[in-house]
mmCIF file of C-alpha atoms in Angstrom:
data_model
loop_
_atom_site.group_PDB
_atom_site.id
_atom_site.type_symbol
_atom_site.label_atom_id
_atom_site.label_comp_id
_atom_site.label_asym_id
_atom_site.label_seq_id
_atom_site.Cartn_x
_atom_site.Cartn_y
_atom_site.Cartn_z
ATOM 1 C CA UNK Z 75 0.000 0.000 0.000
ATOM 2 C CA UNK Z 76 1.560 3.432 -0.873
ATOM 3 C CA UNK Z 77 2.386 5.749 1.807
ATOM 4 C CA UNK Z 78 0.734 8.777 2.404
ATOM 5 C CA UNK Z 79 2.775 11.123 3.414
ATOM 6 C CA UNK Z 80 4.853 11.966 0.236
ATOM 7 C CA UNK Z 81 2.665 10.309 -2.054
ATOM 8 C CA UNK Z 82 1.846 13.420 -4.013
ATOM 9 C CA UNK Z 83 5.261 15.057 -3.888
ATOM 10 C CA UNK Z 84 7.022 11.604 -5.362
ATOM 11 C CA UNK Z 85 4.278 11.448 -7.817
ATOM 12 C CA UNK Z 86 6.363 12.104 -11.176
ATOM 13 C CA UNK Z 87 4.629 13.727 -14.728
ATOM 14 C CA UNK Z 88 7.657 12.865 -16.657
ATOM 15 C CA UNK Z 89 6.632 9.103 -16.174
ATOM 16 C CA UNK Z 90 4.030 9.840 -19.320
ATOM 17 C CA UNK Z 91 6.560 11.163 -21.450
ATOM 18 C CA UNK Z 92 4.885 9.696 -24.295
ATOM 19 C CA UNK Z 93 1.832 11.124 -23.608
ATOM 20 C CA UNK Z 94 3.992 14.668 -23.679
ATOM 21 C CA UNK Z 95 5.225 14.395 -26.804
ATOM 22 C CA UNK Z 96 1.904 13.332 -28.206
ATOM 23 C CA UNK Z 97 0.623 16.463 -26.534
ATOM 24 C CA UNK Z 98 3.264 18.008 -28.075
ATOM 25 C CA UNK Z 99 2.038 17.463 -31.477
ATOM 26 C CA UNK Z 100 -1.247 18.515 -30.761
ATOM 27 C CA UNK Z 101 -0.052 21.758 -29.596
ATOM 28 C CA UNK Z 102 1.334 22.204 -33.031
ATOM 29 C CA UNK Z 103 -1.441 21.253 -34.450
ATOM 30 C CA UNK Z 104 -3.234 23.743 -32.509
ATOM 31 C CA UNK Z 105 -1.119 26.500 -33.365
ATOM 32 C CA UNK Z 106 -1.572 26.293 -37.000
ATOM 33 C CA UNK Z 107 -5.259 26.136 -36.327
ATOM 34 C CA UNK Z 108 -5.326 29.326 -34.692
ATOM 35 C CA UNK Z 109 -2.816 30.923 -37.148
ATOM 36 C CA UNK Z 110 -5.048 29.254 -40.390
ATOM 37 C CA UNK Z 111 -8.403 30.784 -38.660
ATOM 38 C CA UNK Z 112 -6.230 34.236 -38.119
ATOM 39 C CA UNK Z 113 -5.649 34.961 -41.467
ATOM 40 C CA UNK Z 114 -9.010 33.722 -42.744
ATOM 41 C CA UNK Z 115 -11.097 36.471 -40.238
ATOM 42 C CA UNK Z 116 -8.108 38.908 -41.027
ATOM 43 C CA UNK Z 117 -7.004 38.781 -44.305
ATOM 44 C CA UNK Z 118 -10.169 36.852 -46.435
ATOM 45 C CA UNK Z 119 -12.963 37.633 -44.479
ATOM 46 C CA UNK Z 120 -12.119 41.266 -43.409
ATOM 47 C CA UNK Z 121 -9.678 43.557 -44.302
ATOM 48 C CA UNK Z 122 -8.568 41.471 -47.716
ATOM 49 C CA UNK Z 123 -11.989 43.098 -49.060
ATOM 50 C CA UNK Z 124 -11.694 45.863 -47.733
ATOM 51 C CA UNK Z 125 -8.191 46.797 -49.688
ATOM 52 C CA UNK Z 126 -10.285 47.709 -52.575
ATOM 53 C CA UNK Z 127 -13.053 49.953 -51.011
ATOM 54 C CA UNK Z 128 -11.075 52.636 -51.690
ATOM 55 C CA UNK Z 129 -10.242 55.990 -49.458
ATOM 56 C CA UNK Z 130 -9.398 55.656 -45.728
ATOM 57 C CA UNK Z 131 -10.408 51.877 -45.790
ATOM 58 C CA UNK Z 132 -8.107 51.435 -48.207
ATOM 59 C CA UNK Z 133 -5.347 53.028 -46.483
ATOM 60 C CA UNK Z 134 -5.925 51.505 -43.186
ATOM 61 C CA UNK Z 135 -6.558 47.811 -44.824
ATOM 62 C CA UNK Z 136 -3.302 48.289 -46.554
ATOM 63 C CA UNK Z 137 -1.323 48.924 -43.278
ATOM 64 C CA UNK Z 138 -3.161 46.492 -41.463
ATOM 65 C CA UNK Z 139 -2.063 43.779 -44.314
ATOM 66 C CA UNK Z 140 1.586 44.746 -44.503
ATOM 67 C CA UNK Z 141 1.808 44.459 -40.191
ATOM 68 C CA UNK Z 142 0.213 41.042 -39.906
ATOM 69 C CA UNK Z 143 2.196 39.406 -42.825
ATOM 70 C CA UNK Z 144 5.295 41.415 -42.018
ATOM 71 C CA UNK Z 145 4.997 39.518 -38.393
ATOM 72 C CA UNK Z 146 3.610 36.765 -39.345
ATOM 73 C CA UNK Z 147 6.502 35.703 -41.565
ATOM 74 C CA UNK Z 148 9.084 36.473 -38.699
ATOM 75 C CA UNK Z 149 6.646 34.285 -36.254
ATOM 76 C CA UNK Z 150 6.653 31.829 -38.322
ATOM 77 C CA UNK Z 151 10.525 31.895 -38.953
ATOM 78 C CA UNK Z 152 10.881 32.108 -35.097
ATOM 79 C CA UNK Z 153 8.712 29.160 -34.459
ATOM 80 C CA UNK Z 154 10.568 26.689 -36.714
ATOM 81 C CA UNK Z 155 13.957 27.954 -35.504
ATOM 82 C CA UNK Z 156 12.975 26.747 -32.469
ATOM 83 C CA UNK Z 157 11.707 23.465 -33.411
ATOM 84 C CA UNK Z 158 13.943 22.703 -35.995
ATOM 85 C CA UNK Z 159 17.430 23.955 -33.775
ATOM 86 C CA UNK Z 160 18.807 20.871 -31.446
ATOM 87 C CA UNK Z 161 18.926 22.818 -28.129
ATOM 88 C CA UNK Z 162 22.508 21.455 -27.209
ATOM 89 C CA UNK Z 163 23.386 18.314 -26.390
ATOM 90 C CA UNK Z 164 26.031 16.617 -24.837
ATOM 91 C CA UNK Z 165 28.947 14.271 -26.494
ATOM 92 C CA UNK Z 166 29.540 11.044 -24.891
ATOM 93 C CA UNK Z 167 33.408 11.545 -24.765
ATOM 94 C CA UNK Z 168 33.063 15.008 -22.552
ATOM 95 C CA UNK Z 169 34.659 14.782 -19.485
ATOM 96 C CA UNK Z 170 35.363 17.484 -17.029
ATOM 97 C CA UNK Z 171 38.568 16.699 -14.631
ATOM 98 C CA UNK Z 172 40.889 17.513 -17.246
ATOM 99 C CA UNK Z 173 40.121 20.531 -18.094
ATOM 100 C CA UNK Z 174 38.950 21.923 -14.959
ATOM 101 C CA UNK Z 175 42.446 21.208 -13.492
ATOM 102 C CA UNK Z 176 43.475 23.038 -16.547
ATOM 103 C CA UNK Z 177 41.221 25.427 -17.126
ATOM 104 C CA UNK Z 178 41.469 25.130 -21.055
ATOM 105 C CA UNK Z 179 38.505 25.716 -23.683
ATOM 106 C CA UNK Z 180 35.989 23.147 -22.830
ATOM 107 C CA UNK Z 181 36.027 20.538 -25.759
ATOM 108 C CA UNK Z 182 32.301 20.307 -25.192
ATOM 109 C CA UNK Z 183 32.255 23.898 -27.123
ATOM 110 C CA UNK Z 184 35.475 24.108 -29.179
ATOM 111 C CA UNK Z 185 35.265 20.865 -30.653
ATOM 112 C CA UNK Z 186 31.592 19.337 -30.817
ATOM 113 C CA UNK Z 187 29.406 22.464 -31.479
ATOM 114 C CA UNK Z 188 32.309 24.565 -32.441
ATOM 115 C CA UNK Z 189 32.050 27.867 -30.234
ATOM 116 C CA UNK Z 190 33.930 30.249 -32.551
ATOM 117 C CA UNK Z 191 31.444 29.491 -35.205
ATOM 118 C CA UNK Z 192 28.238 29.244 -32.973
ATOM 119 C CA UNK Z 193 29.387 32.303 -30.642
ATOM 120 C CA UNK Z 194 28.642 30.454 -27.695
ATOM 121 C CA UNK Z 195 30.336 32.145 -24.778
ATOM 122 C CA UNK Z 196 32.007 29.323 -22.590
ATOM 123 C CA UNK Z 197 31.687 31.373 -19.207
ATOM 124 C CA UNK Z 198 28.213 31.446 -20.094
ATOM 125 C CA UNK Z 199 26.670 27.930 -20.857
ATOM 126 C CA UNK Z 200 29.767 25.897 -18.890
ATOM 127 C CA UNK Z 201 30.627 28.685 -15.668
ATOM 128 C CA UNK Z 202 34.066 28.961 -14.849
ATOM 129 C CA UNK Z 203 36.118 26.612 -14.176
ATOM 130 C CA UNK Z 204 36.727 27.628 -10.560
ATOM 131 C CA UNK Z 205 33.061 27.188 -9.953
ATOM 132 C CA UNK Z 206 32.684 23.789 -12.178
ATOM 133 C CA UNK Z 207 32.108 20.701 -9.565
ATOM 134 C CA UNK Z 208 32.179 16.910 -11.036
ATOM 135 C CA UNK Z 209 28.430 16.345 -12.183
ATOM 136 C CA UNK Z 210 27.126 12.767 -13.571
ATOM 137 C CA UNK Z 211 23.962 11.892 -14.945
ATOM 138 C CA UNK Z 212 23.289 8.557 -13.967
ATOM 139 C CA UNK Z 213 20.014 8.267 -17.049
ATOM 140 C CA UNK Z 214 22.833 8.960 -19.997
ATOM 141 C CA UNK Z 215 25.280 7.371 -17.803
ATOM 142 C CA UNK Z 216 27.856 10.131 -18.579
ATOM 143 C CA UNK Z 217 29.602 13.453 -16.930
ATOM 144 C CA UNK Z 218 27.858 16.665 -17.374
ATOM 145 C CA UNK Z 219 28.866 20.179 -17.701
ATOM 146 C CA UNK Z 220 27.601 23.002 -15.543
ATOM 147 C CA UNK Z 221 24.144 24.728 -16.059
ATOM 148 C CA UNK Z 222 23.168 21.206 -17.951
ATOM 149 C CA UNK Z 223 20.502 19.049 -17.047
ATOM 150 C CA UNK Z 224 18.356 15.861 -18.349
ATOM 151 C CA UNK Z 225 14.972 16.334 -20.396
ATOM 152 C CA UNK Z 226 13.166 13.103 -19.317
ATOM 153 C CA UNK Z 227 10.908 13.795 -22.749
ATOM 154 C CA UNK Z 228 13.719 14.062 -24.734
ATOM 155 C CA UNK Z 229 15.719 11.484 -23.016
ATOM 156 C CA UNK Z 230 19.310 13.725 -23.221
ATOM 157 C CA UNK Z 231 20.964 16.050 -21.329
ATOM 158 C CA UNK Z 232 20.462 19.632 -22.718
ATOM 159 C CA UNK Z 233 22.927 22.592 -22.533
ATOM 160 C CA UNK Z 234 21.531 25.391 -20.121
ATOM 161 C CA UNK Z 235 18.492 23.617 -20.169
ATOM 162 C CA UNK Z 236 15.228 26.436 -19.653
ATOM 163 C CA UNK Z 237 12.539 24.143 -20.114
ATOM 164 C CA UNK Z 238 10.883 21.587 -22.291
ATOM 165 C CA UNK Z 239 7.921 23.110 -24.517
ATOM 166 C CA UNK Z 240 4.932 21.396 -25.624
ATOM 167 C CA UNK Z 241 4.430 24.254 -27.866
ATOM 168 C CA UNK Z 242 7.311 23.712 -29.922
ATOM 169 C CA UNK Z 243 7.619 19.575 -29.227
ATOM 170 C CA UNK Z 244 11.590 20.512 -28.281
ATOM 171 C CA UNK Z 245 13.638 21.408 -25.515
ATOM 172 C CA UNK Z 246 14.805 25.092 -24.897
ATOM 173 C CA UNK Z 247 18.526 25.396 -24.378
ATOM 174 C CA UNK Z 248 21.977 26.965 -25.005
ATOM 175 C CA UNK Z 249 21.286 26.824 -29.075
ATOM 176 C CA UNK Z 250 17.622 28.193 -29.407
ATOM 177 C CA UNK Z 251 17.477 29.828 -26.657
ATOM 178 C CA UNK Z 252 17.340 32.969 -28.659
ATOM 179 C CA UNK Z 253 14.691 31.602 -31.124
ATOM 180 C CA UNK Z 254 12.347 30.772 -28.579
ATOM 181 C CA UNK Z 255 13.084 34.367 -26.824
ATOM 182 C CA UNK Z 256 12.029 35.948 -30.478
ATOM 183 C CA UNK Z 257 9.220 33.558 -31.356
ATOM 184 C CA UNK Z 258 7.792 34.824 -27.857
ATOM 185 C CA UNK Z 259 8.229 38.692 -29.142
ATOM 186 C CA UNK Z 260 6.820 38.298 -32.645
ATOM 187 C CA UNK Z 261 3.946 36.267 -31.089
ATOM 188 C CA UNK Z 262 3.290 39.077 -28.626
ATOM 189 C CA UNK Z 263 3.197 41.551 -31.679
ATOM 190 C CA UNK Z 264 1.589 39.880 -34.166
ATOM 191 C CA UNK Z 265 -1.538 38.872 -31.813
ATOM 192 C CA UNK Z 266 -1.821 42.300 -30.382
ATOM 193 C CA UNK Z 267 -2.005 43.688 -33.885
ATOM 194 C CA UNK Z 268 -5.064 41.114 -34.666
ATOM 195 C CA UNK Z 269 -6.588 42.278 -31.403
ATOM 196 C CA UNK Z 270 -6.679 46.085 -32.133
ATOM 197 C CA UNK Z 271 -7.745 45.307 -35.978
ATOM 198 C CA UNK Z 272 -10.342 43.251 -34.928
ATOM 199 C CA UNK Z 273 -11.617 45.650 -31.634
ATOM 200 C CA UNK Z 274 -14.221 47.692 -33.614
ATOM 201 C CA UNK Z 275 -15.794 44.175 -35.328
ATOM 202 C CA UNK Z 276 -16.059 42.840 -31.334
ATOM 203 C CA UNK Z 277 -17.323 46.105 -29.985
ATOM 204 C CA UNK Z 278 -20.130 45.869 -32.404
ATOM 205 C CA UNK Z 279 -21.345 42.471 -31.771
ATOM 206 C CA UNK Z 280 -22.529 44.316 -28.657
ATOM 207 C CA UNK Z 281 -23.692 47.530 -30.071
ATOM 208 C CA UNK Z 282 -25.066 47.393 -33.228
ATOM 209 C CA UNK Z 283 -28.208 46.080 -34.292
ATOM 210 C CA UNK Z 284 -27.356 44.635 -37.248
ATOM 211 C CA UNK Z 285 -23.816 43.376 -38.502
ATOM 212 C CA UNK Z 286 -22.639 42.313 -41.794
ATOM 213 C CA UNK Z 287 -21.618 39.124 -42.587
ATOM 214 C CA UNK Z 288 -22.607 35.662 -42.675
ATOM 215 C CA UNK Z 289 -23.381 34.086 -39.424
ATOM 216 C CA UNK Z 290 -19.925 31.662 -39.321
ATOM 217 C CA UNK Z 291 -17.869 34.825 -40.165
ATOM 218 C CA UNK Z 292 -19.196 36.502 -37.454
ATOM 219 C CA UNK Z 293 -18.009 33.303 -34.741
ATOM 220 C CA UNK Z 294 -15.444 32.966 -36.575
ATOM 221 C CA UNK Z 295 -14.195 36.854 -35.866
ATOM 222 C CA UNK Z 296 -15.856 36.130 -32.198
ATOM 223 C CA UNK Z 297 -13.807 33.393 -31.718
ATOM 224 C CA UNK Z 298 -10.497 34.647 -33.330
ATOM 225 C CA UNK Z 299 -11.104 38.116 -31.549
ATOM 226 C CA UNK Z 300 -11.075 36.367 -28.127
ATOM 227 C CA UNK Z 301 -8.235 33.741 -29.107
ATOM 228 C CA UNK Z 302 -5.577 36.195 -29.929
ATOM 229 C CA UNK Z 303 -5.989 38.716 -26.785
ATOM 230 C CA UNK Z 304 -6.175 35.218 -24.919
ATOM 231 C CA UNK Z 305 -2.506 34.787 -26.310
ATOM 232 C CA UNK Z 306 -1.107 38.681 -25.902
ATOM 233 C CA UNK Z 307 -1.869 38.684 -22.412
ATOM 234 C CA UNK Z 308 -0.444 35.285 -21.456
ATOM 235 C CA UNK Z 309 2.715 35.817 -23.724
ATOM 236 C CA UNK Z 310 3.176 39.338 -22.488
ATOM 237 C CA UNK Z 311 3.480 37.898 -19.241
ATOM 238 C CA UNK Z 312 5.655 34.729 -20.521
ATOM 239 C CA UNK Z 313 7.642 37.298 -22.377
ATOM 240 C CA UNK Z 314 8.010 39.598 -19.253
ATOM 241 C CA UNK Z 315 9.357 36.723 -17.102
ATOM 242 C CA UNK Z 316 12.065 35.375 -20.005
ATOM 243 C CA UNK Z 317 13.178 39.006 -20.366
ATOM 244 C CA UNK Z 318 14.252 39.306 -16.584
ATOM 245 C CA UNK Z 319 16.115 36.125 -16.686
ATOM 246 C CA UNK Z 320 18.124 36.693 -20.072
ATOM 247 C CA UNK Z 321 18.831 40.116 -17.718
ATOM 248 C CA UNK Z 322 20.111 38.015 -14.400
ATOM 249 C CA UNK Z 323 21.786 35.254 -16.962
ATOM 250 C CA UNK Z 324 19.507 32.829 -15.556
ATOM 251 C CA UNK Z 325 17.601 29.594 -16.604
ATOM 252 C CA UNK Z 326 13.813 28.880 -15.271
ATOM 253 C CA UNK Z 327 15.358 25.997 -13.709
ATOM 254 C CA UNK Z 328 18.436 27.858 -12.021
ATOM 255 C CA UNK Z 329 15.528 30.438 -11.311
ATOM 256 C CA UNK Z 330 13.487 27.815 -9.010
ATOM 257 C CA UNK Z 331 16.837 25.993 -7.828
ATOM 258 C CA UNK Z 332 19.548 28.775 -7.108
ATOM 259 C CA UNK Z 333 19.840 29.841 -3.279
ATOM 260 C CA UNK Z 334 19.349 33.789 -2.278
ATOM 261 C CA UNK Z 335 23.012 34.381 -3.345
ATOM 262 C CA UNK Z 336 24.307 37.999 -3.071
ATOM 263 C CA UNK Z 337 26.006 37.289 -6.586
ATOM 264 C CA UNK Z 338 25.113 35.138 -8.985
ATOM 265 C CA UNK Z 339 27.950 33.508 -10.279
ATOM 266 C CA UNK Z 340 27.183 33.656 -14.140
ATOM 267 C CA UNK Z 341 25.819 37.538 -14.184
ATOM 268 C CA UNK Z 342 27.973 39.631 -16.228
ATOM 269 C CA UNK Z 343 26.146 42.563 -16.038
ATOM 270 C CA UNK Z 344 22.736 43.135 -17.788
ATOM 271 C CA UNK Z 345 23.827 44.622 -20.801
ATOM 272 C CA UNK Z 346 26.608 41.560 -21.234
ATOM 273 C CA UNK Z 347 23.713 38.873 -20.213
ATOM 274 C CA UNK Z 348 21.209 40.293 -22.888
ATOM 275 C CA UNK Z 349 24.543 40.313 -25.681
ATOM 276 C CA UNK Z 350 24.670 36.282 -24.451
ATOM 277 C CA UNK Z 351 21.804 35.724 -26.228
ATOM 278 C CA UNK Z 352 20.913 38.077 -28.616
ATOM 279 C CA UNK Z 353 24.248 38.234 -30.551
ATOM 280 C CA UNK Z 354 24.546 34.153 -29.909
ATOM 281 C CA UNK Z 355 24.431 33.582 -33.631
ATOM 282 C CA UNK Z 356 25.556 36.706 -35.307
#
C-alpha cells in the first residue's frame, strides 16, 4: 500500500513522457489552427476586401495587411527555428577533470558544437572553471557540464536547459534559446495587432443592431477576436518573465533551484547577459 505522506510530492509527470510528446504534437497542431483561422477572419474575411473599397479603408486595410504578414513571416521563422534547432546536447566523450584542473577551452564547445562558429560564450553555458564541480547523470550514464541538465521527454541532457515546450515539441537550451526568446516577441506583436484590428468588429457584436456578414464569419471573428488577446496577455506575461532572466543570466530551472546568493555567479552585467543571447548567432 503506498504511503501517504509523500505520495503526491514523489508522484512524477515525466513518467508519461509519451503522452507529452503526443501532446506536443497537438499543440502544433493547434497553433496552426489558430494561425489558419487568423488569417481567414483577417485577411479573407475582413480587411482582404476591404483593400479595394477605396479611401481611408483602403489606407488603413493596406497597413493592417503589410503588419500582420510582415509579423507573421518572422513568427513563423521564429517558431521553426525553435523546433527545428537541437537545443545542445552533450557528447559522450566530454569529461570534465581535465580541463577543470586546466582550465582550457571546454572541448564540449570548441570541438563538438564549435564555439567560434556558434558564438557560444564558454563562461556562459559551462561557468568557470573555478566554480565547475564533477556532475554525472546517472540516465545517460555520462559526466555533465555546468548549467546542464536531463529532459526526461527528450531522453538527453540539454545545454543550459530552460525548459521543455509542448508548444514547440523541443527542448529550450543553449542553441535556441534565442529563437524561442524571439518567437515569444513576434507572437506578442503579431496577436496584439489582430486584437486592435479586430476591436471595432467585437465592440459591435454588442452595439449594433445589425452586422454584416454571414453568421460563421461573425463566430469565426468572435472566436479569433477572443483567441488572440487570450494569447497577448499570457505571452506578455511569458515574455516579461524570459526578459528578466536573459537580464540576471539565468535559466527557469536555475531560477526555481539557485539559493538567495548575493552574486550570482554567471551575471555579467545586464547589458553583457542580454549580448549572451541576442548576438549568440551573429
Amino acid at each position: 500500500m503506498p504511503k501517504s505522506g509523500g505520495g503526491v510530492m514523489a508522484w512524477n509527470v515525466f513518467r508519461f513522457c509519451t503522452a507529452l510528446r503526443a501532446l506536443g504534437s497537438i499543440m502544433m497542431v493547434l497553433v496552426f489552427g489558430v494561425i489558419g483561422l487568423t488569417y481567414y477572419v483577417v485577411v479573407i474575411a475582413d480587411y482582404g476586401p476591404a483593400l479595394f473599397h477605396g479611401g481611408l479603408d483602403s489606407l488603413t486595410s493596406f497597413i493592417v495587411l503589410l503588419l500582420f504578414h510582415s509579423l507573421l513571416v518572422m513568427l513563423l521563422w521564429s517558431y521553426f527555428a525553435t523546433v527545428l534547432t537541437d537545443p545542445g546536447g552533450v557528447p559522450t566523450s566530454w569529461r570534465p577533470s581535465i580541463d577543470e584542473e586546466r582550465g582550457d577551452a571546454d572541448p564540449l564547445i570548441g570541438l563538438e558544437h564549435g564555439g567560434a562558429n556558434l558564438g557560444l560564450n564558454q563562461s556562459s553555458v559551462l561557468g568557470e572553471p573555478a566554480n565547475q564541480r564533477m556532475r554525472f547523470c546517472r540516465k545517460c550514464n555520462q559526466f555533465k557540464p555546468p548549467r546542464c541538465h536531463h529532459c526526461s521527454v527528450c531522453g538527453r541532457c540539454i545545454l543550459k536547459m530552460d525548459h521543455h515546450c509542448v508548444w514547440v515539441v523541443n527542448c529550450v537550451g543553449a542553441l535556441n534559446y534565442k529563437y524561442f526568446l524571439l518567437f515569444l516577441v513576434y507572437t506578442f506583436l503579431e496577436t496584439t495587432v489582430v486584437t486592435l484590428s479586430l476591436l471595432r468588429l467585437f465592440i459591435a457584436f454588442f452595439t449594433e443592431g445589425e452586422i454584416s456578414g454571414t453568421p460563421g464569419t461573425l463566430v469565426a471573428t468572435f472566436i479569433t477576436f477572443v483567441l488572440n488577446l487570450s494569447f497577448a496577455l499570457s505571452v506578455m506575461g511569458f515574455l516579461i518573465m524570459h526578459i528578466s532572466l536573459v537580464l540576471a543570466n539565468t535559466t527557469t530551472i536555475e531560477a526555481y533551484e539557485k539559493k538567495t546568493d548575493p552574486k550570482w555567479r554567471y551575471d555579467l552585467g545586464r547589458k553583457k547577459n542580454f549580448e549572451q543571447v541576442t548576438f549568440a548567432f551573429c
